[in-house]
mmCIF file of C-alpha atoms and ligand atoms in Angstrom:
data_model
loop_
_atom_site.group_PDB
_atom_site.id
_atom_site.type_symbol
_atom_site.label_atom_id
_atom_site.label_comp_id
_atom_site.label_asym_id
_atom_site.label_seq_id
_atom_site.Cartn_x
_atom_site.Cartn_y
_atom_site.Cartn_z
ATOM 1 C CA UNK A 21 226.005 187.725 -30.073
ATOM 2 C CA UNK A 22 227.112 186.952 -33.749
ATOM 3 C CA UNK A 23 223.992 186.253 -36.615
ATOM 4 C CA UNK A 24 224.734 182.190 -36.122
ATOM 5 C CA UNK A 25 224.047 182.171 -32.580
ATOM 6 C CA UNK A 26 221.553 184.906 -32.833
ATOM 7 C CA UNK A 27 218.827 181.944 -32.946
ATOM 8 C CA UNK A 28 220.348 179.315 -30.719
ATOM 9 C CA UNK A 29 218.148 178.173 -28.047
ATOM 10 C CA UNK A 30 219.519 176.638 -24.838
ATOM 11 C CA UNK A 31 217.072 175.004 -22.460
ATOM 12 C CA UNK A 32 218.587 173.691 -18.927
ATOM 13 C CA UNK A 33 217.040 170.739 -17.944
ATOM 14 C CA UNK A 34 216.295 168.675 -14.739
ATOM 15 C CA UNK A 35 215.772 164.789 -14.092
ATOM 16 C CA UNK A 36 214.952 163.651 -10.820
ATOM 17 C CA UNK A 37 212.164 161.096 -11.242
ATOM 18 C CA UNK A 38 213.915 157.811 -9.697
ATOM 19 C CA UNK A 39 217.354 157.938 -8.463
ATOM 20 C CA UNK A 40 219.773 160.159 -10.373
ATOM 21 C CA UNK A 41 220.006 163.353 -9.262
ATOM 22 C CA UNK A 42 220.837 165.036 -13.018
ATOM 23 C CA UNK A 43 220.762 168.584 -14.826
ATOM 24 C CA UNK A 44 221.800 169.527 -18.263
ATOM 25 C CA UNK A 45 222.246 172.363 -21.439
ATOM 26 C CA UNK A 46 220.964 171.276 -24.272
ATOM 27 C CA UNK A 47 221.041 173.351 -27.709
ATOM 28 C CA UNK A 48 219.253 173.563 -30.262
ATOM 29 C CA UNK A 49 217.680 169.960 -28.967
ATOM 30 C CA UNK A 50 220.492 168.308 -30.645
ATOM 31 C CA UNK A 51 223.781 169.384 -28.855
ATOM 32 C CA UNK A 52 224.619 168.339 -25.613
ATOM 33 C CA UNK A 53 226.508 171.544 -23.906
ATOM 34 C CA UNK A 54 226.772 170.181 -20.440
ATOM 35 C CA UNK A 55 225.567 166.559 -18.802
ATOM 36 C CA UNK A 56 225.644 166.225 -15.587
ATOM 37 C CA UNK A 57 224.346 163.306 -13.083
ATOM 38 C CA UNK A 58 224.413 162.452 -9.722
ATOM 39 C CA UNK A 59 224.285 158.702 -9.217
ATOM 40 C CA UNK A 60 222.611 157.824 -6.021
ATOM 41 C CA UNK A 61 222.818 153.685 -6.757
ATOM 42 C CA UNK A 62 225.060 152.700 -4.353
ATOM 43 C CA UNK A 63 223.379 154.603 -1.552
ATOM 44 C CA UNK A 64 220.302 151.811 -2.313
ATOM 45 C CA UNK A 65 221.602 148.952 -3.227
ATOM 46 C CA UNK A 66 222.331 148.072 -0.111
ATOM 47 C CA UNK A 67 218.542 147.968 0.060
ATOM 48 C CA UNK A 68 218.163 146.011 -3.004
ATOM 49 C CA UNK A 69 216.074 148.525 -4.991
ATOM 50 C CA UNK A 70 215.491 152.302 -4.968
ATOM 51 C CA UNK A 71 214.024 153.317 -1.325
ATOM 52 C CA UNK A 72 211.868 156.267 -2.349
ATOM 53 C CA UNK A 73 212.230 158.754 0.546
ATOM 54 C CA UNK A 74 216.161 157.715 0.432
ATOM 55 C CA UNK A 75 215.978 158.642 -2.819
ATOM 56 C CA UNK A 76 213.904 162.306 -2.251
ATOM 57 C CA UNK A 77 216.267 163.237 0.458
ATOM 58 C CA UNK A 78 219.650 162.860 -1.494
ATOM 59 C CA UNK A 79 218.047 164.665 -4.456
ATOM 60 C CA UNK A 80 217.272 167.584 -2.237
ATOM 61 C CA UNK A 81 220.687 167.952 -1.283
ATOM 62 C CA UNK A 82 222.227 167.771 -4.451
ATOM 63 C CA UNK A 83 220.349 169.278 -7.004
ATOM 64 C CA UNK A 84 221.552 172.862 -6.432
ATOM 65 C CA UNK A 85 225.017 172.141 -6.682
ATOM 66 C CA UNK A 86 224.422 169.162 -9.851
ATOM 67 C CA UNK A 87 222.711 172.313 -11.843
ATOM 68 C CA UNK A 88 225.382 175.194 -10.738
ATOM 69 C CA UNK A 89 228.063 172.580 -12.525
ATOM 70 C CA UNK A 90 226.197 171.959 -15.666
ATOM 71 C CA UNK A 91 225.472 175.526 -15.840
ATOM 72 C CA UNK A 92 229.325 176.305 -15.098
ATOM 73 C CA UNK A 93 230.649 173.458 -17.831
ATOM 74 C CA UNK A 94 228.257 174.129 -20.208
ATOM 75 C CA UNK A 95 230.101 178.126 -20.168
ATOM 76 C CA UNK A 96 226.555 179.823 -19.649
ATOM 77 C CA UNK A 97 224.358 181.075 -16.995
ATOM 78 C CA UNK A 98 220.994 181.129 -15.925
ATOM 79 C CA UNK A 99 220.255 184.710 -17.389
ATOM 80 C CA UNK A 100 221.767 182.970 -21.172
ATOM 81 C CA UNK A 101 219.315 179.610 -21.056
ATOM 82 C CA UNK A 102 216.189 180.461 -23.240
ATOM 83 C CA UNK A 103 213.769 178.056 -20.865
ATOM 84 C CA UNK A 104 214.197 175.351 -17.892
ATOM 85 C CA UNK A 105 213.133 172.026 -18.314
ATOM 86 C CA UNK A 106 212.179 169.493 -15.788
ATOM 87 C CA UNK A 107 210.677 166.077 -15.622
ATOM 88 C CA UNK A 108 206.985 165.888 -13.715
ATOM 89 C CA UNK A 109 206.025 162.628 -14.611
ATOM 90 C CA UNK A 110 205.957 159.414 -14.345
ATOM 91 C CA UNK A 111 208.132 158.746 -11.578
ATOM 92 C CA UNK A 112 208.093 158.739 -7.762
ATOM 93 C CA UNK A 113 206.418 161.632 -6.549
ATOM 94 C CA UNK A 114 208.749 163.034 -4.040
ATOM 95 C CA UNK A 115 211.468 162.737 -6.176
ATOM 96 C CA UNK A 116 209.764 164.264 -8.918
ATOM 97 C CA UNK A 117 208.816 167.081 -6.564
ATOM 98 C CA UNK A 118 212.498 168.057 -6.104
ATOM 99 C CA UNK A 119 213.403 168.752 -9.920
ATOM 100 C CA UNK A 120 209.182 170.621 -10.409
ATOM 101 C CA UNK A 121 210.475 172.820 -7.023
ATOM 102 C CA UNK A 122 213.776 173.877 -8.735
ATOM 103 C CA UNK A 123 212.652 174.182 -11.694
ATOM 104 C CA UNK A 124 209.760 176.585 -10.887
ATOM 105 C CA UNK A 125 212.159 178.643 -8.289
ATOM 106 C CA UNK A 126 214.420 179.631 -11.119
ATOM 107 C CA UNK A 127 211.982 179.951 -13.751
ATOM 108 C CA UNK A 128 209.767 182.328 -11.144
ATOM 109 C CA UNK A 129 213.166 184.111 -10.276
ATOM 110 C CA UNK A 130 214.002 184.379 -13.775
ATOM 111 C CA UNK A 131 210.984 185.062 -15.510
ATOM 112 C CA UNK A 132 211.951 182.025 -17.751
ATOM 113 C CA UNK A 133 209.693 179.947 -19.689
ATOM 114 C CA UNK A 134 208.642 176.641 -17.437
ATOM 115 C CA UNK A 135 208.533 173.599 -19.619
ATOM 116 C CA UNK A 136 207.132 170.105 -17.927
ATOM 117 C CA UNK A 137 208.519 166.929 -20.091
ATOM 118 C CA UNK A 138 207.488 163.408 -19.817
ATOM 119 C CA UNK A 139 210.033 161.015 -18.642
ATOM 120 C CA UNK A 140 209.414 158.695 -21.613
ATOM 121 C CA UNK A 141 209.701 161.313 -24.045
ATOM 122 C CA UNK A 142 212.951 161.831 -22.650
ATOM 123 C CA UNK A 143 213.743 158.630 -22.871
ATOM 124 C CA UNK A 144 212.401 158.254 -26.957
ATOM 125 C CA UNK A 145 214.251 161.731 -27.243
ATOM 126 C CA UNK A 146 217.383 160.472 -26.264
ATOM 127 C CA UNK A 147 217.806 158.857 -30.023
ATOM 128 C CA UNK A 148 218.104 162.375 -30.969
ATOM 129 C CA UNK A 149 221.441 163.425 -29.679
ATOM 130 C CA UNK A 150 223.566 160.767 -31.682
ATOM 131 C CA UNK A 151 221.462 160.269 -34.825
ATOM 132 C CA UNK A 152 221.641 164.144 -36.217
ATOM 133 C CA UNK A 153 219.545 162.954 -38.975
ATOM 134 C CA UNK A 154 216.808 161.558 -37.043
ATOM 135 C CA UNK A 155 213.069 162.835 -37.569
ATOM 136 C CA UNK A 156 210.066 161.383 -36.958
ATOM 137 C CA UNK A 157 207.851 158.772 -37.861
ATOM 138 C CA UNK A 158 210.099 156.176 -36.338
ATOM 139 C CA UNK A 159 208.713 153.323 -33.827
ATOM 140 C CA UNK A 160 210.624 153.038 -30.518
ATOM 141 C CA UNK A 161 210.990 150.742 -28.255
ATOM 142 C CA UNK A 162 210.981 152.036 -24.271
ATOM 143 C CA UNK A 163 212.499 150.013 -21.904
ATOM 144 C CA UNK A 164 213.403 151.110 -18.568
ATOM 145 C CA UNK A 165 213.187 149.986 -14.957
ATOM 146 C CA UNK A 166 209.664 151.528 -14.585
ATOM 147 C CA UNK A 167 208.173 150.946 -18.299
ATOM 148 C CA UNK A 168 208.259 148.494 -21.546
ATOM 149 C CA UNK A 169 205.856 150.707 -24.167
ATOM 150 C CA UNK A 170 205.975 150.320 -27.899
ATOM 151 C CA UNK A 171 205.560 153.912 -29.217
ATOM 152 C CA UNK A 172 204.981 154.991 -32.617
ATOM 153 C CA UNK A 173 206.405 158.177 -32.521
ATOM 154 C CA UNK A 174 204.447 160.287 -35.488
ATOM 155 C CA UNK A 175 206.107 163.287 -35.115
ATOM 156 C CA UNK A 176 207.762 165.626 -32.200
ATOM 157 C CA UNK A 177 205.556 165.433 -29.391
ATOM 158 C CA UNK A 178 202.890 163.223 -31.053
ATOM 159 C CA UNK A 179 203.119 159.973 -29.761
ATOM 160 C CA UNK A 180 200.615 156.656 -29.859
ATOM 161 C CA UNK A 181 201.127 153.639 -27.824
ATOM 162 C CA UNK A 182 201.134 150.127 -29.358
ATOM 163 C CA UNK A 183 201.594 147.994 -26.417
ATOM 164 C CA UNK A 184 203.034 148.005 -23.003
ATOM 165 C CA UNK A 185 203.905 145.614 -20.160
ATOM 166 C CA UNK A 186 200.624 144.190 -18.232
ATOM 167 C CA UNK A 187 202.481 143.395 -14.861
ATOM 168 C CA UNK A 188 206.796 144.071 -14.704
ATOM 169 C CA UNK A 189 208.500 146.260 -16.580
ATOM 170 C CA UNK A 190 211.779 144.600 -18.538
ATOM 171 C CA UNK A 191 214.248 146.501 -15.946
ATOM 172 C CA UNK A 192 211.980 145.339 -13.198
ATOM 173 C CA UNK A 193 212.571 141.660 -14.181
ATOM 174 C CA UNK A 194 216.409 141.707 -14.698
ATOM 175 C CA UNK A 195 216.596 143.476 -10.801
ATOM 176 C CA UNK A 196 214.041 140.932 -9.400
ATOM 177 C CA UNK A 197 215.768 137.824 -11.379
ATOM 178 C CA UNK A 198 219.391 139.245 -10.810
ATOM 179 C CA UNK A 199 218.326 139.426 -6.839
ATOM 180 C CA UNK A 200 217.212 135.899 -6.963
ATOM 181 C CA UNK A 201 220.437 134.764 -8.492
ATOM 182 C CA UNK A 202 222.806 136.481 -5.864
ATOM 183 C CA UNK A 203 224.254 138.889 -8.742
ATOM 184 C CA UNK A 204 222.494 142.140 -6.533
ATOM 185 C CA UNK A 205 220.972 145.722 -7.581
ATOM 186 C CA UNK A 206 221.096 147.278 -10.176
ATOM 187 C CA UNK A 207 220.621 144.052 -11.877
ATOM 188 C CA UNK A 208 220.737 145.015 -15.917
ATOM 189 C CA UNK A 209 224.232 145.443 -16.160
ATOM 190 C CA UNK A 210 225.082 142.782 -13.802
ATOM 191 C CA UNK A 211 222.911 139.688 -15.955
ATOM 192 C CA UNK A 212 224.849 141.331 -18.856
ATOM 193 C CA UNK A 213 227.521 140.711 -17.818
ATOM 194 C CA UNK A 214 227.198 137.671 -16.872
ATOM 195 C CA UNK A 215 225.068 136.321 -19.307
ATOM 196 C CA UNK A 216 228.135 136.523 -21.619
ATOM 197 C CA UNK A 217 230.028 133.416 -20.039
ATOM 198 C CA UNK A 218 226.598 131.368 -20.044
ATOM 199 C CA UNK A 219 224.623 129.220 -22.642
ATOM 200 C CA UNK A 220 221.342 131.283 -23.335
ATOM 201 C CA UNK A 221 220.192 128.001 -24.741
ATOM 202 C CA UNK A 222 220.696 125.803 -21.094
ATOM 203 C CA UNK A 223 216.918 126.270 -19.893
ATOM 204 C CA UNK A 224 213.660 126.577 -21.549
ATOM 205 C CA UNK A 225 212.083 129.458 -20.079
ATOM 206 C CA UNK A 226 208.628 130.601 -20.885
ATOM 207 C CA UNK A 227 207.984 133.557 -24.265
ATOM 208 C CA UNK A 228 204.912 135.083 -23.069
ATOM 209 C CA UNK A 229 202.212 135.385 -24.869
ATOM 210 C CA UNK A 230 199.318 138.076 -23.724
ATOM 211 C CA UNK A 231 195.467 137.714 -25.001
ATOM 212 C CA UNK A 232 193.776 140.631 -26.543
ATOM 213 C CA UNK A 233 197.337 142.624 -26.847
ATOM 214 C CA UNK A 234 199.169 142.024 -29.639
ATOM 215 C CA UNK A 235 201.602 144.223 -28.890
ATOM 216 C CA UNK A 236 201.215 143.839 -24.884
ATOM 217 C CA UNK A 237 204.535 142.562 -23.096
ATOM 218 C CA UNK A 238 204.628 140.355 -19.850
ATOM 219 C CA UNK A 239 207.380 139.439 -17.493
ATOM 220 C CA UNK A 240 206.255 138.329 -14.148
ATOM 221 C CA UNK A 241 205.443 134.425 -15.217
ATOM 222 C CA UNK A 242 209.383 135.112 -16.816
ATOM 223 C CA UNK A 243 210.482 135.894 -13.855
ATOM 224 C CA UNK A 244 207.864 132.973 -11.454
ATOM 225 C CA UNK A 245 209.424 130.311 -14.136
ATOM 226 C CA UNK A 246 212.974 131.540 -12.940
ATOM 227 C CA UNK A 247 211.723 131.442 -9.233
ATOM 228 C CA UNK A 248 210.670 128.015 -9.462
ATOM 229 C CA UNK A 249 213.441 126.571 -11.353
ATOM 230 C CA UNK A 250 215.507 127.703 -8.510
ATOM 231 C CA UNK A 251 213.434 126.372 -6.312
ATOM 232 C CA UNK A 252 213.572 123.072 -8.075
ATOM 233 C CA UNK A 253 217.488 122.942 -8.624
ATOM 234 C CA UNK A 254 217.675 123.609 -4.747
ATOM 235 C CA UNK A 255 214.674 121.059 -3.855
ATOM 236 C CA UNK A 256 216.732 118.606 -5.869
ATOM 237 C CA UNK A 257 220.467 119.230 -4.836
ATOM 238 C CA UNK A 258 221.020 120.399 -8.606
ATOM 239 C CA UNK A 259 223.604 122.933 -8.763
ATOM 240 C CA UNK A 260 222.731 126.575 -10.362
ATOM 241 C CA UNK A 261 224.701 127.253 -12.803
ATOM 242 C CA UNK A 262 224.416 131.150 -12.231
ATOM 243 C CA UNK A 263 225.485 132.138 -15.996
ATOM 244 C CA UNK A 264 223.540 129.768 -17.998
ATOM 245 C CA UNK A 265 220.509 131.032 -15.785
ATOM 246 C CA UNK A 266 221.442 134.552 -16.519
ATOM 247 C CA UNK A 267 221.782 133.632 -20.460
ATOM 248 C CA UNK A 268 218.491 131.555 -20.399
ATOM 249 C CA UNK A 269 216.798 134.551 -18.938
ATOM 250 C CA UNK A 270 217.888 137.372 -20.906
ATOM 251 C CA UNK A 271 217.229 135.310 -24.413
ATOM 252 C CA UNK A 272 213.727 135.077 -23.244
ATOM 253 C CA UNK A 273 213.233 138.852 -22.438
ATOM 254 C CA UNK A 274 215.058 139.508 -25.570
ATOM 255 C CA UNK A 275 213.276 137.304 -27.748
ATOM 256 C CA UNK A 276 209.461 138.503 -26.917
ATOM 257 C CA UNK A 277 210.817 142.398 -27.376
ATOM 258 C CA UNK A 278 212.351 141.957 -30.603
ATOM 259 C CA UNK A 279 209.798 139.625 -32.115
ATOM 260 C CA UNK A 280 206.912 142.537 -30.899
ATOM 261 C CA UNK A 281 208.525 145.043 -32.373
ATOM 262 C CA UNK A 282 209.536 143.619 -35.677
ATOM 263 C CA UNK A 283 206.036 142.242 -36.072
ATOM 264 C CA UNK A 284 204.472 145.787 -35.415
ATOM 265 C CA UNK A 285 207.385 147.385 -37.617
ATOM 266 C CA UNK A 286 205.698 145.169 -40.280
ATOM 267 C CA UNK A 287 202.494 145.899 -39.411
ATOM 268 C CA UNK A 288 202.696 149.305 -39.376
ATOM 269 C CA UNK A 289 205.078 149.594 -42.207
ATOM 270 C CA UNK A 290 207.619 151.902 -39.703
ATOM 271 C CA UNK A 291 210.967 152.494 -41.813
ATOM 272 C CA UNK A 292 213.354 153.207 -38.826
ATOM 273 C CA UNK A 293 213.408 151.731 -35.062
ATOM 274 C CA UNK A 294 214.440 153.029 -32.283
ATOM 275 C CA UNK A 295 215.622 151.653 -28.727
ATOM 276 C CA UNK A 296 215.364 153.848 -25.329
ATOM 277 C CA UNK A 297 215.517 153.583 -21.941
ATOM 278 C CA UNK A 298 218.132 151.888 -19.523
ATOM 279 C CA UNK A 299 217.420 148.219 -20.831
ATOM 280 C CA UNK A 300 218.320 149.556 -24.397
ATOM 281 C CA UNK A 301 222.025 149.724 -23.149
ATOM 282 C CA UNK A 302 221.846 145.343 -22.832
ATOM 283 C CA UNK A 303 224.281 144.312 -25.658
ATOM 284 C CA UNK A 304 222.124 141.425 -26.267
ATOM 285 C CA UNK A 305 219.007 143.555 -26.909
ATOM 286 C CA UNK A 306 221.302 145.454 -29.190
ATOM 287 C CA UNK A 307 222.874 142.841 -31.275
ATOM 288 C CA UNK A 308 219.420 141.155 -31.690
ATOM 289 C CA UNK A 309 217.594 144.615 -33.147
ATOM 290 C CA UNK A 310 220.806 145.367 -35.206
ATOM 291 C CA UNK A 311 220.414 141.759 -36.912
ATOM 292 C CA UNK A 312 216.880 141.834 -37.000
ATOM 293 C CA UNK A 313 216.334 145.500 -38.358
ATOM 294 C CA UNK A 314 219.674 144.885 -40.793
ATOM 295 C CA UNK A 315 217.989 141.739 -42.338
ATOM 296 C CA UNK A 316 214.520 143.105 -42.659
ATOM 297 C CA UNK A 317 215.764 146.551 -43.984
ATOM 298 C CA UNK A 318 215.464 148.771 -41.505
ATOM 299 C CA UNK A 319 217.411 151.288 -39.990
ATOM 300 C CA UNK A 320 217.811 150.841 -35.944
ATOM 301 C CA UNK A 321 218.781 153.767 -33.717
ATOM 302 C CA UNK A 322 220.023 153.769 -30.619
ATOM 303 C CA UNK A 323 221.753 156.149 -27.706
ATOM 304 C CA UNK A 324 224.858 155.929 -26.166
ATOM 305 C CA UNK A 325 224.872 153.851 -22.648
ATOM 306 C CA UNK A 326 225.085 156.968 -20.819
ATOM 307 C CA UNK A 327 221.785 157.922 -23.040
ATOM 308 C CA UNK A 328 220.132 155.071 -21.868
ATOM 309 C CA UNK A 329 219.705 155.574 -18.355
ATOM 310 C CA UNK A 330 218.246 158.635 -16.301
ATOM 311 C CA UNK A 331 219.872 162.065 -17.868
ATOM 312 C CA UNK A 332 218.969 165.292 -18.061
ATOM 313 C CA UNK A 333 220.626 165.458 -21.382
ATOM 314 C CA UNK A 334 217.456 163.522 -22.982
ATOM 315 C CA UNK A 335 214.557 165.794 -20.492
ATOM 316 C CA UNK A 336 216.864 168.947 -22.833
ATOM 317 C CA UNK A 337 216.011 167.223 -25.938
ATOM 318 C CA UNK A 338 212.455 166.977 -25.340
ATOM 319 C CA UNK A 339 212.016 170.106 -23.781
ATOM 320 C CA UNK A 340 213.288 171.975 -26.766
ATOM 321 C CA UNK A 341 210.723 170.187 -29.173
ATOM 322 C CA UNK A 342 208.515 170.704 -26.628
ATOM 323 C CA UNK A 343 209.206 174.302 -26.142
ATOM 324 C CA UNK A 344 209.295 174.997 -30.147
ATOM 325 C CA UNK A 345 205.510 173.231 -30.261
ATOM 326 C CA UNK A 346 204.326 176.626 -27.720
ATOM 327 C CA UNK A 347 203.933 174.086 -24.157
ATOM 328 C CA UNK A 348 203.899 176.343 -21.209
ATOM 329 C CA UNK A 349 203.631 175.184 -17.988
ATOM 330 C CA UNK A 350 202.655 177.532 -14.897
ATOM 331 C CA UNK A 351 203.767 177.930 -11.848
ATOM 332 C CA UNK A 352 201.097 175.526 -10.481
ATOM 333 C CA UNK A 353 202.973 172.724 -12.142
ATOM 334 C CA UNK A 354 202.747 169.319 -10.108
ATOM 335 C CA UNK A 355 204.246 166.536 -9.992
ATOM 336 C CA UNK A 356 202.280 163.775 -11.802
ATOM 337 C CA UNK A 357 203.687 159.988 -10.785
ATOM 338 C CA UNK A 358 201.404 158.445 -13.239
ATOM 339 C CA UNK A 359 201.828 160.429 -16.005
ATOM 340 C CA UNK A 360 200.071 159.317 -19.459
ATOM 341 C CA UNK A 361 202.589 160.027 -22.794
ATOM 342 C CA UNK A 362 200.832 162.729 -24.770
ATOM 343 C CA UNK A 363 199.311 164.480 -21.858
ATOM 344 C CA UNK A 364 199.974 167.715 -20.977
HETATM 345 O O1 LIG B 8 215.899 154.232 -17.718
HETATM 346 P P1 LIG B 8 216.389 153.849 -16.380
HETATM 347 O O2 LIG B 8 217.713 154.426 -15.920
HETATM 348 O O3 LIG B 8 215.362 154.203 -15.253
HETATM 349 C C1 LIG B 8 213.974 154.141 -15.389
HETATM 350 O O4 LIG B 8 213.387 155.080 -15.998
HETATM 351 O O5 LIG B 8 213.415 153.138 -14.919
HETATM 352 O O6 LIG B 8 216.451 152.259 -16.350
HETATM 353 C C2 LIG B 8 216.975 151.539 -15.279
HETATM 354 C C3 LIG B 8 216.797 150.062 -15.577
HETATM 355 C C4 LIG B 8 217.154 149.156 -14.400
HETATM 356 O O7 LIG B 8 216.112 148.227 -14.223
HETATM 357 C C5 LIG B 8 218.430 148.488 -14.857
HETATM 358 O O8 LIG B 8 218.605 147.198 -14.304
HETATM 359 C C6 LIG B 8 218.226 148.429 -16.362
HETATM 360 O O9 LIG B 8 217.634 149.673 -16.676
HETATM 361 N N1 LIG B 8 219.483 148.282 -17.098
HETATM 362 C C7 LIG B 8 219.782 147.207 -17.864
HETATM 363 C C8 LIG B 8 221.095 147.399 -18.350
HETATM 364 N N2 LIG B 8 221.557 148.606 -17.881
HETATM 365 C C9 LIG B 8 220.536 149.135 -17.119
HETATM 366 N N3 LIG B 8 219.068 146.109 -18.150
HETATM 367 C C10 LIG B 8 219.639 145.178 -18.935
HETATM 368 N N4 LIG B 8 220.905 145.283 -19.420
HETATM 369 C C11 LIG B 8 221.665 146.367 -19.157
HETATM 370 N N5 LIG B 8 222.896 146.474 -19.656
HETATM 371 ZN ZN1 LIG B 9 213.990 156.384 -17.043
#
């Protein structure tokens, strides 16, 4: 080993808290050696949504062979990786169990350090990979199938929530809405997509407001007001036009998350945003932040697509910081499905 690598640390990590199957080298908590996922989507959309013990079973089978290849393409092997990494919360628990079970096999076999990350730190650490010059205090916006949560992020590891969704997550509401519209699962992309051939101005639906939370988020009357316009159109013969409902519906979502965030950026006098999480990919979120943030003088961060959604590559990320701050985890480690950010 020369004197520059002398001090390189290179964590594998594991993701398995939904429904990608994913392991990945990460080092120095910056450079991504090795990404690798396994997407199980189309075995569930058949279903509409994620089936949970679908979901466990696949991950079972796969996660061997999905770490063996980012071992093998990142050029190392489990004797060179410094620590192992693994998501144990929030998620579903018996997909979480899958990634805590591998994880504490090779760390036991290996006499590797066990580090247990967060899923949403993952997801906040994500901004990391692409933005080199990145550090804390930044705010960051999460949102992800399972979780809207404004996060001031004071420093590595050191997070405090602002607000977060009462009822549906954002993610949640573009599947349920792009169900109800015919467009199918997953439906993010899919109202993306289509939302760019629509009039986001064609329908008036509801900006919620929620009492005693500023900085709260709600979607489900979003998504009832979509419900019952469709209701209505059909009730009255009125044909849906599927993109301008799309459109209408993503403005809405976008709207109350940008105007949140910018007034808390205000408030709390935050000098760079952040996006994370699957929604964060939506080119509509994006374009709104980067006008918002670029006219009140801010600088906006945000990952890569493939950053977005469930990685490994992100778990790496925080796992390193993680690992640097001294967290340990046994070999007692459980899978927690309700995980709080900040607990350990
Ligand atoms: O972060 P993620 O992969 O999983 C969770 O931790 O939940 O997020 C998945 C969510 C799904 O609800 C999916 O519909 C949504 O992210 N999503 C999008 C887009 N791409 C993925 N939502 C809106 N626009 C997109 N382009
Ligand atoms: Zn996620």
């Amino acid at each position: 080993m020369d004197k520059d690598t002398a001090k390189d640390i290179k964590i594998l990590a594991i993701e398995s808290s939904c429904d990608e199957t994913a392991a990945a080298v990460v080092r120095n908590g910056r450079e991504v050696l090795s990404n690798i996922i396994y997407s199980q989507i189309a075995l569930h959309t058949e279903y509409g949504g994620v089936v949970p013990e679908i979901a466990s079973r696949k991950h079972i089978e796969k996660i061997n062979k999905v770490i063996d290849s980012a071992l093998k393409e990142a050029g190392t092997t489990l004797q060179d990786i410094d620590a192992i990494a693994v998501t144990y919360g929030p998620g579903l628990v018996g997909a979480l169990l899958v990634g805590v079970s591998a994880a504490k096999a090779m760390a036991f076999a290996t006499n590797k350090p066990l580090v247990g990350v967060h899923h949403i730190e993952g997801h906040i650490s994500a901004n990391y990979i692409e933005n080199l010059n990145l550090e804390p205090p930044f705010m960051c916006l999460v949102v992800s199938g399972g979780h809207t949560h404004l996060v001031n992020v004071e420093d590595y590891g050191k997070y405090t929530i602002l607000g977060k969704t009462r009822d549906d997550a954002a993610g949640e509401a573009f599947d349920k809405v792009a169900r109800a519209i015919g467009l199918g699962y997953p439906g993010g992309p899919k109202i993306d997509r289509v939302a760019k051939e629509g009039n986001p101005d064609a329908i008036a639906f509801p900006r919620a407001k929620v009492e005693n939370g500023e900085y709260d988020f709600s979607f489900s009357g979003l998504k009832s007001a979509v419900l019952n316009y469709l209701n209505q159109c059909e009730m009255k013969g009125e044909e849906i036009v599927v993109p301008d409902v799309a459109a209408s519906f993503q403005k809405a979502v976008v709207d109350v998350l940008v105007d949140h965030s910018m007034d808390a950026v205000k408030r709390y006098g935050a000098k760079k945003f952040a996006i994370a999480g699957g929604v964060a990919s939506n080119s509509s979120l994006r374009k709104a932040f980067e006008e918002r943030c670029a006219k009140e003088k801010i600088e906006f961060y945000h990952p890569s697509p493939m950053y977005c959604t469930d990685n490994a590559a992100m778990i790496g990320v925080a796992g390193y910081y993680e690992f640097l701050a001294g967290t340990r985890h046994g070999y007692d480690l459980n899978a927690i499905p309700q995980l709080k950010l900040g607990e350990r």
